[in-house]
PDB file of C-alpha atoms and ligand atoms in Angstrom:
ATOM      1  CA  MET A 584     117.785  98.463  66.964  1.00  0.00           C
ATOM      2  CA  ASN A 585     114.374  99.732  67.653  1.00  0.00           C
ATOM      3  CA  SER A 586     111.992  97.031  68.394  1.00  0.00           C
ATOM      4  CA  GLN A 587     108.554  96.688  66.701  1.00  0.00           C
ATOM      5  CA  LYS A 588     106.709  96.614  69.067  1.00  0.00           C
ATOM      6  CA  PRO A 589     105.404  99.144  71.321  1.00  0.00           C
ATOM      7  CA  VAL A 590     107.987  99.396  74.695  1.00  0.00           C
ATOM      8  CA  ALA A 591     106.260  98.341  78.186  1.00  0.00           C
ATOM      9  CA  LEU A 592     108.348 100.227  81.447  1.00  0.00           C
ATOM     10  CA  VAL A 593     107.624  97.698  84.798  1.00  0.00           C
ATOM     11  CA  THR A 594     109.322  99.001  87.684  1.00  0.00           C
ATOM     12  CA  GLY A 595     109.979  95.656  89.528  1.00  0.00           C
ATOM     13  CA  GLY A 596     109.269  93.297  87.481  1.00  0.00           C
ATOM     14  CA  SER A 597     111.870  90.782  88.872  1.00  0.00           C
ATOM     15  CA  ARG A 598     109.312  89.243  91.277  1.00  0.00           C
ATOM     16  CA  GLY A 599     105.477  89.034  92.841  1.00  0.00           C
ATOM     17  CA  ILE A 600     102.770  91.299  91.075  1.00  0.00           C
ATOM     18  CA  GLY A 601     105.345  92.645  88.263  1.00  0.00           C
ATOM     19  CA  ALA A 602     106.755  89.760  87.547  1.00  0.00           C
ATOM     20  CA  THR A 603     103.329  88.543  86.394  1.00  0.00           C
ATOM     21  CA  ILE A 604     102.493  91.998  85.107  1.00  0.00           C
ATOM     22  CA  VAL A 605     105.542  91.925  82.372  1.00  0.00           C
ATOM     23  CA  GLN A 606     103.837  88.717  81.007  1.00  0.00           C
ATOM     24  CA  ARG A 607     101.198  89.769  80.496  1.00  0.00           C
ATOM     25  CA  LEU A 608     102.268  93.044  79.163  1.00  0.00           C
ATOM     26  CA  ALA A 609     104.430  90.739  76.894  1.00  0.00           C
ATOM     27  CA  ARG A 610     101.436  88.365  75.588  1.00  0.00           C
ATOM     28  CA  ASP A 611      99.941  91.464  75.178  1.00  0.00           C
ATOM     29  CA  GLY A 612     102.468  92.402  72.350  1.00  0.00           C
ATOM     30  CA  PHE A 613     104.637  94.543  74.348  1.00  0.00           C
ATOM     31  CA  HIS A 614     108.277  94.448  74.020  1.00  0.00           C
ATOM     32  CA  VAL A 615     109.170  94.658  77.652  1.00  0.00           C
ATOM     33  CA  LEU A 616     111.469  96.214  79.892  1.00  0.00           C
ATOM     34  CA  ILE A 617     112.161  94.072  83.253  1.00  0.00           C
ATOM     35  CA  ASN A 618     113.352  96.657  85.852  1.00  0.00           C
ATOM     36  CA  TYR A 619     114.728  95.261  89.651  1.00  0.00           C
ATOM     37  CA  SER A 620     117.259  96.643  91.520  1.00  0.00           C
ATOM     38  CA  SER A 621     118.883  93.286  93.515  1.00  0.00           C
ATOM     39  CA  ASN A 622     117.897  90.380  92.114  1.00  0.00           C
ATOM     40  CA  GLU A 623     119.330  89.897  88.198  1.00  0.00           C
ATOM     41  CA  ALA A 624     118.450  86.662  88.497  1.00  0.00           C
ATOM     42  CA  ARG A 625     115.417  86.200  89.189  1.00  0.00           C
ATOM     43  CA  ALA A 626     114.641  89.042  86.461  1.00  0.00           C
ATOM     44  CA  GLN A 627     116.771  87.180  83.832  1.00  0.00           C
ATOM     45  CA  ALA A 628     114.199  84.040  85.108  1.00  0.00           C
ATOM     46  CA  VAL A 629     111.466  86.177  84.073  1.00  0.00           C
ATOM     47  CA  LEU A 630     112.531  87.395  80.963  1.00  0.00           C
ATOM     48  CA  ASP A 631     113.252  83.309  80.440  1.00  0.00           C
ATOM     49  CA  GLN A 632     110.242  82.362  80.373  1.00  0.00           C
ATOM     50  CA  ILE A 633     108.633  85.379  78.288  1.00  0.00           C
ATOM     51  CA  GLN A 634     111.048  84.526  75.615  1.00  0.00           C
ATOM     52  CA  ALA A 635     110.846  80.769  75.834  1.00  0.00           C
ATOM     53  CA  ALA A 636     106.553  82.393  75.299  1.00  0.00           C
ATOM     54  CA  GLY A 637     107.541  83.695  71.915  1.00  0.00           C
ATOM     55  CA  GLY A 638     107.559  87.161  74.004  1.00  0.00           C
ATOM     56  CA  SER A 639     110.381  89.410  73.900  1.00  0.00           C
ATOM     57  CA  GLY A 640     112.197  91.470  76.301  1.00  0.00           C
ATOM     58  CA  GLU A 641     115.031  93.001  77.849  1.00  0.00           C
ATOM     59  CA  LEU A 642     116.386  93.180  81.442  1.00  0.00           C
ATOM     60  CA  CYS A 643     117.008  96.861  82.866  1.00  0.00           C
ATOM     61  CA  GLY A 644     118.237  97.173  86.573  1.00  0.00           C
ATOM     62  CA  PHE A 645     118.433 100.242  87.362  1.00  0.00           C
ATOM     63  CA  ASP A 646     117.331 101.776  91.604  1.00  0.00           C
ATOM     64  CA  VAL A 647     114.381 103.700  91.052  1.00  0.00           C
ATOM     65  CA  SER A 648     115.373 106.007  93.851  1.00  0.00           C
ATOM     66  CA  ASN A 649     118.353 107.123  92.182  1.00  0.00           C
ATOM     67  CA  SER A 650     117.183 110.004  89.726  1.00  0.00           C
ATOM     68  CA  ALA A 651     120.678 110.022  87.795  1.00  0.00           C
ATOM     69  CA  GLN A 652     120.272 106.721  87.203  1.00  0.00           C
ATOM     70  CA  VAL A 653     116.634 106.609  86.205  1.00  0.00           C
ATOM     71  CA  ASP A 654     117.182 109.426  83.625  1.00  0.00           C
ATOM     72  CA  GLU A 655     120.042 106.780  82.336  1.00  0.00           C
ATOM     73  CA  LYS A 656     118.777 104.230  82.079  1.00  0.00           C
ATOM     74  CA  ILE A 657     115.699 104.947  80.724  1.00  0.00           C
ATOM     75  CA  GLU A 658     117.093 106.983  77.992  1.00  0.00           C
ATOM     76  CA  ALA A 659     119.348 104.110  76.980  1.00  0.00           C
ATOM     77  CA  ALA A 660     116.606 101.640  76.908  1.00  0.00           C
ATOM     78  CA  ALA A 661     114.556 104.455  74.513  1.00  0.00           C
ATOM     79  CA  LYS A 662     117.445 104.715  72.145  1.00  0.00           C
ATOM     80  CA  LYS A 663     117.890 100.908  71.969  1.00  0.00           C
ATOM     81  CA  SER A 664     114.062  99.747  71.994  1.00  0.00           C
ATOM     82  CA  GLY A 665     111.921 102.743  70.939  1.00  0.00           C
ATOM     83  CA  PRO A 666     110.114 105.483  73.302  1.00  0.00           C
ATOM     84  CA  VAL A 667     108.481 103.919  76.147  1.00  0.00           C
ATOM     85  CA  ALA A 668     104.502 103.952  75.340  1.00  0.00           C
ATOM     86  CA  VAL A 669     103.610 102.019  78.427  1.00  0.00           C
ATOM     87  CA  LEU A 670     104.794 102.805  82.102  1.00  0.00           C
ATOM     88  CA  VAL A 671     103.607 100.773  85.034  1.00  0.00           C
ATOM     89  CA  ASN A 672     105.772 102.257  88.556  1.00  0.00           C
ATOM     90  CA  ASN A 673     105.490  98.907  89.956  1.00  0.00           C
ATOM     91  CA  ALA A 674     108.278  99.094  92.446  1.00  0.00           C
ATOM     92  CA  GLY A 675     107.727  99.271  96.085  1.00  0.00           C
ATOM     93  CA  VAL A 676     108.735  98.235  99.847  1.00  0.00           C
ATOM     94  CA  THR A 677     107.016  98.697 102.425  1.00  0.00           C
ATOM     95  CA  ILE A 678     108.615  98.844 105.988  1.00  0.00           C
ATOM     96  CA  ASP A 679     106.287  98.526 109.031  1.00  0.00           C
ATOM     97  CA  ALA A 680     106.060 100.473 112.459  1.00  0.00           C
ATOM     98  CA  LEU A 681     103.966 102.144 114.998  1.00  0.00           C
ATOM     99  CA  LEU A 682     104.282 106.177 113.841  1.00  0.00           C
ATOM    100  CA  MET A 683     106.361 106.571 117.543  1.00  0.00           C
ATOM    101  CA  ARG A 684     108.409 104.188 116.487  1.00  0.00           C
ATOM    102  CA  LEU A 685     109.244 104.823 112.582  1.00  0.00           C
ATOM    103  CA  LYS A 686     113.194 105.582 112.080  1.00  0.00           C
ATOM    104  CA  ASP A 687     114.476 108.483 109.895  1.00  0.00           C
ATOM    105  CA  GLU A 688     116.374 105.822 107.710  1.00  0.00           C
ATOM    106  CA  ASP A 689     113.248 103.712 107.763  1.00  0.00           C
ATOM    107  CA  LEU A 690     110.753 106.828 106.714  1.00  0.00           C
ATOM    108  CA  GLU A 691     113.036 108.038 103.971  1.00  0.00           C
ATOM    109  CA  LYS A 692     113.804 104.699 101.955  1.00  0.00           C
ATOM    110  CA  THR A 693     109.561 104.156 101.706  1.00  0.00           C
ATOM    111  CA  LEU A 694     109.354 107.874 100.465  1.00  0.00           C
ATOM    112  CA  ASP A 695     112.235 107.686  97.950  1.00  0.00           C
ATOM    113  CA  ILE A 696     111.498 104.421  96.709  1.00  0.00           C
ATOM    114  CA  ASP A 697     107.526 103.645  96.455  1.00  0.00           C
ATOM    115  CA  LEU A 698     106.929 107.856  95.911  1.00  0.00           C
ATOM    116  CA  LYS A 699     109.868 109.458  95.128  1.00  0.00           C
ATOM    117  CA  GLY A 700     110.966 106.439  92.717  1.00  0.00           C
ATOM    118  CA  ALA A 701     107.246 107.104  90.685  1.00  0.00           C
ATOM    119  CA  ILE A 702     107.787 110.396  90.075  1.00  0.00           C
ATOM    120  CA  TYR A 703     111.319 109.997  88.678  1.00  0.00           C
ATOM    121  CA  CYS A 704     110.230 107.197  86.467  1.00  0.00           C
ATOM    122  CA  THR A 705     107.536 109.083  85.129  1.00  0.00           C
ATOM    123  CA  ARG A 706     109.638 112.384  84.624  1.00  0.00           C
ATOM    124  CA  ALA A 707     112.277 110.224  82.290  1.00  0.00           C
ATOM    125  CA  VAL A 708     109.274 108.961  80.038  1.00  0.00           C
ATOM    126  CA  THR A 709     107.385 112.456  80.057  1.00  0.00           C
ATOM    127  CA  ARG A 710     109.292 113.537  76.912  1.00  0.00           C
ATOM    128  CA  GLN A 711     109.825 110.003  75.272  1.00  0.00           C
ATOM    129  CA  MET A 712     105.306 110.422  75.340  1.00  0.00           C
ATOM    130  CA  MET A 713     104.912 113.878  74.437  1.00  0.00           C
ATOM    131  CA  ARG A 714     106.738 113.225  71.550  1.00  0.00           C
ATOM    132  CA  ALA A 715     104.589 110.528  70.680  1.00  0.00           C
ATOM    133  CA  ARG A 716     101.578 111.709  71.512  1.00  0.00           C
ATOM    134  CA  GLN A 717     100.836 109.007  73.100  1.00  0.00           C
ATOM    135  CA  GLY A 718     101.122 107.126  76.754  1.00  0.00           C
ATOM    136  CA  SER A 719      99.671 105.305  79.413  1.00  0.00           C
ATOM    137  CA  ILE A 720     101.255 105.790  82.737  1.00  0.00           C
ATOM    138  CA  ILE A 721      99.882 103.448  85.531  1.00  0.00           C
ATOM    139  CA  GLN A 722     100.699 103.545  89.556  1.00  0.00           C
ATOM    140  CA  ILE A 723     100.715 100.440  91.566  1.00  0.00           C
ATOM    141  CA  SER A 724      99.695 102.193  94.527  1.00  0.00           C
ATOM    142  CA  SER A 725      97.900 100.370  97.341  1.00  0.00           C
ATOM    143  CA  VAL A 726      94.255 100.166  99.230  1.00  0.00           C
ATOM    144  CA  ILE A 727      96.689 101.183 102.342  1.00  0.00           C
ATOM    145  CA  GLY A 728      96.737 104.951 100.790  1.00  0.00           C
ATOM    146  CA  GLU A 729      93.226 104.670 100.240  1.00  0.00           C
ATOM    147  CA  MET A 730      92.325 103.899 104.141  1.00  0.00           C
ATOM    148  CA  GLY A 731      95.511 103.903 106.085  1.00  0.00           C
ATOM    149  CA  ASN A 732      96.253 101.532 108.081  1.00  0.00           C
ATOM    150  CA  ALA A 733      97.974 101.065 111.942  1.00  0.00           C
ATOM    151  CA  GLY A 734     101.761 100.946 111.529  1.00  0.00           C
ATOM    152  CA  GLN A 735     102.167 101.635 107.851  1.00  0.00           C
ATOM    153  CA  SER A 736     101.919 105.409 108.133  1.00  0.00           C
ATOM    154  CA  ALA A 737     105.120 106.008 106.007  1.00  0.00           C
ATOM    155  CA  TYR A 738     103.799 103.538 103.317  1.00  0.00           C
ATOM    156  CA  ALA A 739     100.274 105.309 103.346  1.00  0.00           C
ATOM    157  CA  ALA A 740     101.789 108.074 102.951  1.00  0.00           C
ATOM    158  CA  ALA A 741     103.885 107.091 100.067  1.00  0.00           C
ATOM    159  CA  LYS A 742     100.992 105.381  98.357  1.00  0.00           C
ATOM    160  CA  ALA A 743      98.404 108.432  99.012  1.00  0.00           C
ATOM    161  CA  GLY A 744     101.107 110.859  97.572  1.00  0.00           C
ATOM    162  CA  LEU A 745     101.131 108.696  94.326  1.00  0.00           C
ATOM    163  CA  ILE A 746      97.165 109.306  94.311  1.00  0.00           C
ATOM    164  CA  GLY A 747      97.538 113.261  94.123  1.00  0.00           C
ATOM    165  CA  PHE A 748     101.027 112.973  91.375  1.00  0.00           C
ATOM    166  CA  THR A 749      98.780 111.100  88.971  1.00  0.00           C
ATOM    167  CA  LYS A 750      95.893 112.959  89.054  1.00  0.00           C
ATOM    168  CA  SER A 751      98.604 116.073  88.338  1.00  0.00           C
ATOM    169  CA  VAL A 752     100.109 114.606  85.819  1.00  0.00           C
ATOM    170  CA  ALA A 753      96.557 113.270  84.068  1.00  0.00           C
ATOM    171  CA  LYS A 754      95.508 116.895  84.049  1.00  0.00           C
ATOM    172  CA  GLU A 755      99.249 118.211  82.850  1.00  0.00           C
ATOM    173  CA  LEU A 756     100.127 115.790  80.245  1.00  0.00           C
ATOM    174  CA  GLY A 757      95.825 114.558  79.064  1.00  0.00           C
ATOM    175  CA  SER A 758      96.206 117.160  76.225  1.00  0.00           C
ATOM    176  CA  ARG A 759      99.284 115.449  74.808  1.00  0.00           C
ATOM    177  CA  ASN A 760      97.486 111.851  74.544  1.00  0.00           C
ATOM    178  CA  ILE A 761      99.012 110.602  77.529  1.00  0.00           C
ATOM    179  CA  ARG A 762      96.460 109.195  80.433  1.00  0.00           C
ATOM    180  CA  ALA A 763      97.775 108.144  83.878  1.00  0.00           C
ATOM    181  CA  ASN A 764      95.972 105.957  86.386  1.00  0.00           C
ATOM    182  CA  VAL A 765      96.461 104.170  89.672  1.00  0.00           C
ATOM    183  CA  ILE A 766      95.624 100.762  90.398  1.00  0.00           C
ATOM    184  CA  THR A 767      95.392 100.610  94.805  1.00  0.00           C
ATOM    185  CA  PRO A 768      95.604  96.461  95.009  1.00  0.00           C
ATOM    186  CA  GLY A 769      94.026  95.089  98.595  1.00  0.00           C
ATOM    187  CA  TYR A 770      96.122  91.896  99.982  1.00  0.00           C
ATOM    188  CA  ILE A 771      97.482  89.856  96.758  1.00  0.00           C
ATOM    189  CA  ALA A 772      99.840  86.886  97.706  1.00  0.00           C
ATOM    190  CA  THR A 773     103.379  88.146  97.232  1.00  0.00           C
ATOM    191  CA  ASP A 774     106.540  87.847  98.807  1.00  0.00           C
ATOM    192  CA  MET A 775     105.221  90.840 100.578  1.00  0.00           C
ATOM    193  CA  THR A 776     102.278  89.487 102.283  1.00  0.00           C
ATOM    194  CA  GLY A 777     104.444  85.903 102.325  1.00  0.00           C
ATOM    195  CA  ALA A 778     105.972  87.827 105.198  1.00  0.00           C
ATOM    196  CA  LEU A 779     101.643  87.915 107.632  1.00  0.00           C
ATOM    197  CA  THR A 780     101.609  85.720 109.899  1.00  0.00           C
ATOM    198  CA  GLU A 781      98.226  83.071 109.448  1.00  0.00           C
ATOM    199  CA  ALA A 782      96.244  85.249 112.213  1.00  0.00           C
ATOM    200  CA  GLN A 783      97.360  88.680 110.190  1.00  0.00           C
ATOM    201  CA  LYS A 784      95.770  87.072 107.565  1.00  0.00           C
ATOM    202  CA  GLU A 785      93.013  85.054 109.025  1.00  0.00           C
ATOM    203  CA  ALA A 786      92.138  89.057 110.192  1.00  0.00           C
ATOM    204  CA  ILE A 787      92.243  90.461 107.326  1.00  0.00           C
ATOM    205  CA  LEU A 788      90.005  88.089 105.155  1.00  0.00           C
ATOM    206  CA  ARG A 789      87.856  88.973 107.736  1.00  0.00           C
ATOM    207  CA  THR A 790      87.835  92.183 105.922  1.00  0.00           C
ATOM    208  CA  VAL A 791      87.620  91.122 102.533  1.00  0.00           C
ATOM    209  CA  PRO A 792      83.736  90.323 101.396  1.00  0.00           C
ATOM    210  CA  LEU A 793      85.124  88.045  98.597  1.00  0.00           C
ATOM    211  CA  GLY A 794      87.070  86.717 101.469  1.00  0.00           C
ATOM    212  CA  TYR A 795      89.845  85.618  99.755  1.00  0.00           C
ATOM    213  CA  LEU A 796      93.433  87.133  99.046  1.00  0.00           C
ATOM    214  CA  GLY A 797      93.815  88.594  95.879  1.00  0.00           C
ATOM    215  CA  GLU A 798      96.203  87.097  92.713  1.00  0.00           C
ATOM    216  CA  THR A 799      99.185  88.934  91.234  1.00  0.00           C
ATOM    217  CA  GLU A 800      96.570  87.707  87.531  1.00  0.00           C
ATOM    218  CA  ASP A 801      93.705  89.924  88.732  1.00  0.00           C
ATOM    219  CA  VAL A 802      96.759  93.332  88.689  1.00  0.00           C
ATOM    220  CA  ALA A 803      97.519  92.611  85.758  1.00  0.00           C
ATOM    221  CA  ALA A 804      94.105  91.946  84.443  1.00  0.00           C
ATOM    222  CA  LEU A 805      93.526  95.843  84.782  1.00  0.00           C
ATOM    223  CA  VAL A 806      96.981  97.161  83.869  1.00  0.00           C
ATOM    224  CA  SER A 807      96.481  94.920  80.642  1.00  0.00           C
ATOM    225  CA  PHE A 808      93.215  97.041  79.865  1.00  0.00           C
ATOM    226  CA  LEU A 809      94.413 100.393  81.128  1.00  0.00           C
ATOM    227  CA  ALA A 810      97.689  99.567  78.455  1.00  0.00           C
ATOM    228  CA  SER A 811      95.177  98.797  75.724  1.00  0.00           C
ATOM    229  CA  ASN A 812      93.426 101.548  73.912  1.00  0.00           C
ATOM    230  CA  GLN A 813      90.158  99.479  74.979  1.00  0.00           C
ATOM    231  CA  SER A 814      90.690 102.280  78.757  1.00  0.00           C
ATOM    232  CA  ARG A 815      91.875 105.496  76.078  1.00  0.00           C
ATOM    233  CA  TYR A 816      89.128 107.647  77.743  1.00  0.00           C
ATOM    234  CA  ILE A 817      90.065 106.890  81.502  1.00  0.00           C
ATOM    235  CA  THR A 818      92.800 108.543  82.884  1.00  0.00           C
ATOM    236  CA  GLY A 819      93.529 110.537  86.356  1.00  0.00           C
ATOM    237  CA  GLN A 820      91.244 107.354  87.811  1.00  0.00           C
ATOM    238  CA  VAL A 821      92.156 105.256  91.380  1.00  0.00           C
ATOM    239  CA  ILE A 822      90.123 101.745  90.506  1.00  0.00           C
ATOM    240  CA  GLY A 823      90.514  99.449  93.272  1.00  0.00           C
ATOM    241  CA  VAL A 824      91.478  95.537  92.909  1.00  0.00           C
ATOM    242  CA  ASN A 825      91.092  94.796  96.789  1.00  0.00           C
ATOM    243  CA  GLY A 826      88.157  91.652  96.616  1.00  0.00           C
ATOM    244  CA  GLY A 827      85.918  94.726  97.981  1.00  0.00           C
ATOM    245  CA  MET A 828      87.700  95.405 100.759  1.00  0.00           C
ATOM    246  CA  TYR A 829      87.490  99.530 100.703  1.00  0.00           C
ATOM    247  CA  MET A 830      84.606 101.050  98.459  1.00  0.00           C
TER     248      MET A 830
HETATM  249  N1  NAP B1983     101.461  92.202  97.960  1.00  0.00           N
HETATM  250  C1  NAP B1983     100.589  93.207  98.307  1.00  0.00           C
HETATM  251  O1  NAP B1983      99.912  92.530  98.570  1.00  0.00           O
HETATM  252  C2  NAP B1983      99.844  94.599  97.509  1.00  0.00           C
HETATM  253  C3  NAP B1983      98.954  95.244  97.961  1.00  0.00           C
HETATM  254  C4  NAP B1983      98.932  96.469  97.690  1.00  0.00           C
HETATM  255  C5  NAP B1983      99.967  97.159  96.973  1.00  0.00           C
HETATM  256  N2  NAP B1983     101.124  96.493  96.127  1.00  0.00           N
HETATM  257  C6  NAP B1983     102.045  97.257  95.839  1.00  0.00           C
HETATM  258  O2  NAP B1983     102.306  96.268  94.931  1.00  0.00           O
HETATM  259  C7  NAP B1983     104.050  96.589  94.078  1.00  0.00           C
HETATM  260  C8  NAP B1983     104.180  95.189  94.216  1.00  0.00           C
HETATM  261  O3  NAP B1983     104.433  94.788  95.405  1.00  0.00           O
HETATM  262  P1  NAP B1983     105.187  93.327  95.674  1.00  0.00           P
HETATM  263  O4  NAP B1983     103.829  92.266  96.486  1.00  0.00           O
HETATM  264  O5  NAP B1983     104.425  92.100  94.287  1.00  0.00           O
HETATM  265  O6  NAP B1983     106.064  93.030  96.563  1.00  0.00           O
HETATM  266  P2  NAP B1983     107.844  92.454  96.424  1.00  0.00           P
HETATM  267  O7  NAP B1983     106.659  91.117  95.764  1.00  0.00           O
HETATM  268  O8  NAP B1983     108.206  92.540  97.516  1.00  0.00           O
HETATM  269  O9  NAP B1983     108.376  93.298  95.150  1.00  0.00           O
HETATM  270  C9  NAP B1983     109.317  94.076  95.260  1.00  0.00           C
HETATM  271  C10 NAP B1983     109.468  94.740  94.005  1.00  0.00           C
HETATM  272  O10 NAP B1983     110.070  95.788  93.942  1.00  0.00           O
HETATM  273  C11 NAP B1983     111.453  95.693  93.191  1.00  0.00           C
HETATM  274  N3  NAP B1983     112.397  96.910  94.398  1.00  0.00           N
HETATM  275  C12 NAP B1983     112.415  97.023  95.492  1.00  0.00           C
HETATM  276  N4  NAP B1983     112.921  98.318  95.862  1.00  0.00           N
HETATM  277  C13 NAP B1983     113.258  98.741  94.470  1.00  0.00           C
HETATM  278  C14 NAP B1983     114.355  99.983  93.800  1.00  0.00           C
HETATM  279  N5  NAP B1983     114.746 100.409  94.744  1.00  0.00           N
HETATM  280  N6  NAP B1983     114.418  99.675  92.274  1.00  0.00           N
HETATM  281  C15 NAP B1983     113.843  99.161  91.642  1.00  0.00           C
HETATM  282  N7  NAP B1983     113.042  97.931  92.253  1.00  0.00           N
HETATM  283  C16 NAP B1983     112.461  97.633  93.503  1.00  0.00           C
HETATM  284  C17 NAP B1983     112.040  94.688  93.871  1.00  0.00           C
HETATM  285  O11 NAP B1983     113.490  94.181  92.715  1.00  0.00           O
HETATM  286  P3  NAP B1983     114.599  93.097  93.748  1.00  0.00           P
HETATM  287  O12 NAP B1983     114.017  92.018  93.410  1.00  0.00           O
HETATM  288  O13 NAP B1983     115.457  93.626  92.701  1.00  0.00           O
HETATM  289  O14 NAP B1983     114.598  93.406  94.825  1.00  0.00           O
HETATM  290  C18 NAP B1983     110.818  93.810  93.435  1.00  0.00           C
HETATM  291  O15 NAP B1983     111.295  93.244  91.981  1.00  0.00           O
HETATM  292  C19 NAP B1983     104.454  97.071  95.406  1.00  0.00           C
HETATM  293  O16 NAP B1983     104.418  98.876  95.446  1.00  0.00           O
HETATM  294  C20 NAP B1983     103.561  97.632  96.857  1.00  0.00           C
HETATM  295  O17 NAP B1983     103.271  98.084  97.672  1.00  0.00           O
HETATM  296  C21 NAP B1983     101.080  94.826  96.671  1.00  0.00           C
END
């Protein structure tokens, strides 16, 4: 049964930035597909909160780095709930290592999830969006993809790769009224940044003109705008949510 609402798929929607994005899009009136890879209980808790607040959604578990699974699950979800109108490629991992010590398997995992995963998901929704002659694709990249960081070369490569990929998609699909943009968050308080020591956090904050870590809502607010028709003339752009850390 198709949802009466437009459908938004958020990868890695079970926690952190992704969980806040699905909550925001549900409040904005989307039927949200909450993707996760391992943590079904956390994804279910996010869905429960959405439904308790009067929103609608469903779980959509798959590993973004498995292209066959991506195609199968996205097609099944569209058959059930309707074509995906908004895709937010948010799922990501960071495995930090100095280049000399970077292991092949860590490089592959980072590129597979952070870059190829976003490409697989974008490819999987393209046909649906072309048929509907509308769509908004939003990549959650990182300020690290713009400015680099010692110890994060694999992550930076994946996140910078998303920028070139998205500009190409924007050029390829613009005539079909499909927009594609990149958000580059700076340091946002989540599980990912929870692993930083106090000394590391202090060092980072010295580079942030606004002087504090961002919150997941800061990213979700921009996603909400890019998902809406208010941003209808914005495509192929890279927009920072970073407290001024990179300009
Ligand atoms: N936090 C920051 O400061 C910051 C800054 C810049 C950019 N970002 C980017 O923002 C995004 C979200 O970051 P976060 O801090 O919210 O991360 P997080 O708290 O670590 O959450 C990561 C999410 O990605 C999902 N995920 C991981 N591997 C996956 C896979 N193979 N397939 C599907 N889902 C997968 C996780 O699902 P499970 O729960 O099932 O594991 C989880 O929902 C990432 O792309 C990250 O690079 C974050």
